[in-house]
Each structure stands twice: as C-alpha cells, then as structure tokens.
PDB file of C-alpha atoms in Angstrom:
ATOM      1  CA  MET X1164      44.779-175.928 -13.111  1.00  0.00           C
ATOM      2  CA  HIS X1165      41.871-174.333 -14.865  1.00  0.00           C
ATOM      3  CA  LEU X1166      41.860-174.754 -18.770  1.00  0.00           C
ATOM      4  CA  PRO X1167      43.957-177.958 -20.135  1.00  0.00           C
ATOM      5  CA  PRO X1168      47.332-177.848 -21.425  1.00  0.00           C
ATOM      6  CA  THR X1169      47.605-177.946 -25.249  1.00  0.00           C
ATOM      7  CA  HIS X1170      47.374-181.401 -26.486  1.00  0.00           C
ATOM      8  CA  PRO X1171      50.602-182.366 -28.585  1.00  0.00           C
ATOM      9  CA  GLY X1172      47.842-183.087 -31.193  1.00  0.00           C
ATOM     10  CA  SER X1173      46.734-180.015 -31.738  1.00  0.00           C
ATOM     11  CA  MET X1174      49.989-178.540 -31.662  1.00  0.00           C
ATOM     12  CA  LEU X1175      50.974-180.932 -34.800  1.00  0.00           C
ATOM     13  CA  LEU X1176      48.380-179.723 -36.245  1.00  0.00           C
ATOM     14  CA  GLU X1177      48.053-176.058 -35.996  1.00  0.00           C
ATOM     15  CA  GLU X1178      51.454-175.217 -35.823  1.00  0.00           C
ATOM     16  CA  PHE X1179      53.141-177.854 -37.928  1.00  0.00           C
ATOM     17  CA  LEU X1180      50.803-179.625 -40.679  1.00  0.00           C
ATOM     18  CA  LYS X1181      48.583-176.742 -41.405  1.00  0.00           C
ATOM     19  CA  PRO X1182      51.781-174.288 -42.003  1.00  0.00           C
ATOM     20  CA  LEU X1183      53.535-176.728 -44.157  1.00  0.00           C
ATOM     21  CA  GLU X1184      49.998-177.981 -46.243  1.00  0.00           C
ATOM     22  CA  MET X1185      51.285-181.609 -45.179  1.00  0.00           C
ATOM     23  CA  THR X1186      48.255-184.255 -44.879  1.00  0.00           C
ATOM     24  CA  GLN X1187      48.493-186.706 -41.943  1.00  0.00           C
ATOM     25  CA  VAL X1188      49.448-189.590 -44.512  1.00  0.00           C
ATOM     26  CA  GLU X1189      52.474-187.774 -45.803  1.00  0.00           C
ATOM     27  CA  LEU X1190      53.596-187.132 -42.226  1.00  0.00           C
ATOM     28  CA  ALA X1191      53.157-190.880 -41.068  1.00  0.00           C
ATOM     29  CA  GLU X1192      55.170-192.101 -44.257  1.00  0.00           C
ATOM     30  CA  ALA X1193      58.156-189.521 -43.547  1.00  0.00           C
ATOM     31  CA  ILE X1194      58.407-190.841 -39.992  1.00  0.00           C
ATOM     32  CA  GLY X1195      57.657-194.160 -40.841  1.00  0.00           C
ATOM     33  CA  VAL X1196      54.755-194.890 -38.458  1.00  0.00           C
ATOM     34  CA  PRO X1197      51.095-196.236 -38.992  1.00  0.00           C
ATOM     35  CA  LEU X1198      48.953-193.334 -40.455  1.00  0.00           C
ATOM     36  CA  GLN X1199      46.476-194.790 -37.723  1.00  0.00           C
ATOM     37  CA  ARG X1200      48.916-193.280 -35.150  1.00  0.00           C
ATOM     38  CA  VAL X1201      49.306-190.489 -36.141  1.00  0.00           C
ATOM     39  CA  ASN X1202      45.250-189.503 -36.678  1.00  0.00           C
ATOM     40  CA  GLU X1203      44.775-190.444 -33.322  1.00  0.00           C
ATOM     41  CA  ILE X1204      47.296-187.864 -32.074  1.00  0.00           C
ATOM     42  CA  VAL X1205      45.571-185.212 -34.577  1.00  0.00           C
ATOM     43  CA  ASN X1206      42.422-186.190 -33.125  1.00  0.00           C
ATOM     44  CA  GLN X1207      43.901-186.344 -29.590  1.00  0.00           C
ATOM     45  CA  LYS X1208      42.355-189.772 -28.940  1.00  0.00           C
ATOM     46  CA  ARG X1209      45.861-190.872 -28.262  1.00  0.00           C
ATOM     47  CA  GLY X1210      49.378-189.189 -26.467  1.00  0.00           C
ATOM     48  CA  VAL X1211      52.666-188.932 -27.885  1.00  0.00           C
ATOM     49  CA  SER X1212      55.030-191.843 -27.150  1.00  0.00           C
ATOM     50  CA  PRO X1213      58.694-191.562 -26.552  1.00  0.00           C
ATOM     51  CA  GLU X1214      59.438-193.308 -29.773  1.00  0.00           C
ATOM     52  CA  THR X1215      56.875-191.328 -31.772  1.00  0.00           C
ATOM     53  CA  ALA X1216      58.257-187.736 -30.074  1.00  0.00           C
ATOM     54  CA  LEU X1217      61.860-189.051 -30.805  1.00  0.00           C
ATOM     55  CA  ARG X1218      60.680-189.551 -34.597  1.00  0.00           C
ATOM     56  CA  LEU X1219      58.624-186.231 -34.641  1.00  0.00           C
ATOM     57  CA  GLY X1220      61.564-184.362 -33.260  1.00  0.00           C
ATOM     58  CA  LYS X1221      63.850-185.491 -35.780  1.00  0.00           C
ATOM     59  CA  TYR X1222      61.525-184.589 -38.786  1.00  0.00           C
ATOM     60  CA  PHE X1223      60.209-181.221 -37.371  1.00  0.00           C
ATOM     61  CA  GLY X1224      63.990-179.774 -35.896  1.00  0.00           C
ATOM     62  CA  VAL X1225      62.699-179.761 -32.552  1.00  0.00           C
ATOM     63  CA  SER X1226      63.683-181.490 -29.624  1.00  0.00           C
ATOM     64  CA  ALA X1227      61.751-185.245 -28.538  1.00  0.00           C
ATOM     65  CA  ASP X1228      61.466-183.099 -25.215  1.00  0.00           C
ATOM     66  CA  PHE X1229      59.496-180.844 -26.902  1.00  0.00           C
ATOM     67  CA  TRP X1230      56.978-183.131 -27.931  1.00  0.00           C
ATOM     68  CA  LEU X1231      57.112-185.063 -24.290  1.00  0.00           C
ATOM     69  CA  GLY X1232      56.840-181.943 -22.353  1.00  0.00           C
ATOM     70  CA  LEU X1233      53.570-180.955 -24.047  1.00  0.00           C
ATOM     71  CA  GLN X1234      52.188-185.001 -22.980  1.00  0.00           C
ATOM     72  CA  LYS X1235      53.490-184.754 -19.734  1.00  0.00           C
ATOM     73  CA  ASP X1236      51.626-181.261 -19.357  1.00  0.00           C
ATOM     74  CA  ARG X1237      48.558-182.756 -20.259  1.00  0.00           C
ATOM     75  CA  ASP X1238      48.731-186.068 -18.878  1.00  0.00           C
ATOM     76  CA  LEU X1239      49.513-184.062 -15.116  1.00  0.00           C
ATOM     77  CA  TRP X1240      46.910-181.852 -15.751  1.00  0.00           C
ATOM     78  CA  ASN X1241      44.151-184.818 -16.895  1.00  0.00           C
ATOM     79  CA  ALA X1242      45.770-186.795 -13.391  1.00  0.00           C
ATOM     80  CA  TYR X1243      44.990-183.603 -11.431  1.00  0.00           C
ATOM     81  CA  GLN X1244      41.565-183.439 -12.543  1.00  0.00           C
ATOM     82  CA  LYS X1245      41.012-187.061 -12.237  1.00  0.00           C
ATOM     83  CA  GLU X1246      42.566-186.739  -8.018  1.00  0.00           C
ATOM     84  CA  LYS X1247      41.477-183.411  -7.213  1.00  0.00           C
ATOM     85  CA  VAL X1248      38.760-184.517  -4.699  1.00  0.00           C
ATOM     86  CA  LYS X1249      41.429-186.794  -2.727  1.00  0.00           C
ATOM     87  CA  LEU X1250      44.438-184.719  -3.253  1.00  0.00           C
ATOM     88  CA  ASN X1251      42.383-182.152  -0.924  1.00  0.00           C
ATOM     89  CA  GLU X1252      41.755-184.463   2.009  1.00  0.00           C
ATOM     90  CA  ILE X1253      45.842-185.023   1.855  1.00  0.00           C
ATOM     91  CA  VAL X1254      47.708-183.294   4.768  1.00  0.00           C
ATOM     92  CA  PRO X1255      51.190-182.284   4.105  1.00  0.00           C
ATOM     93  CA  VAL X1256      54.061-183.876   6.468  1.00  0.00           C
ATOM     94  CA  SER X1257      54.553-180.929   7.652  1.00  0.00           C
ATOM     95  CA  THR X1258      51.314-179.676   8.995  1.00  0.00           C
ATOM     96  CA  ALA X1259      50.580-183.452  10.113  1.00  0.00           C
ATOM     97  CA  LYS X1260      54.043-183.411  11.963  1.00  0.00           C
ATOM     98  CA  SER X1261      53.291-179.938  13.695  1.00  0.00           C
ATOM     99  CA  GLY X1262      49.680-180.667  14.467  1.00  0.00           C
ATOM    100  CA  VAL X1263      48.071-177.624  12.341  1.00  0.00           C
ATOM    101  CA  ILE X1264      45.122-178.508  10.260  1.00  0.00           C
TER     102      ILE X1264
END
C-alpha cells in the first residue's frame, strides 16, 4: 500500500463537479445538505457518510456503494498507515500454532 486511494472528495470534484460545471453551492442545494459538508468532502477534510453517499448516488445516478467503497478504501489505507508497525509484530495464528516464526 504505497499511494493512498483516491479520496471521495477528489473524485467528486474531478469526475462530477468540474465536468458538469457545477458549484459546491449548487450540489449542496440539490442534495439537501449544508454547503460546509460538501466543501469539507471536496477539500478532503471529511469523509463521505452513508447518508451523504445515498444522496450523491441518487443525484449522480451511481450507487451509494460507489461512494462508500471509495471511503472504505481510503479509511483502510489510513488505518494501515497508522498501524503498520504494530501489525508487523502480530504473528498469524497458523504460524504461531506450528511454532514456525
């Protein structure tokens, strides 16, 4: 895991808002969420919640799973970066039980 997965906000900006020439204000109004939420997602200061994923999916004609998948991948990558040293200390059960290290 070298490069971080695409943040949902980057995808939202580059693949949806820019091509549609849509502002964050227009999107926030269209999906019924505060502008601050859209802005924080686009600026990668906030993740996409299940509720927001449902709204984005409905509006753009993609599944909520699309947005949640991007978020899950990003969250898992961030967790791995934080935990990788500790993870390297864990001996898998099959190795530990066989006595092989």
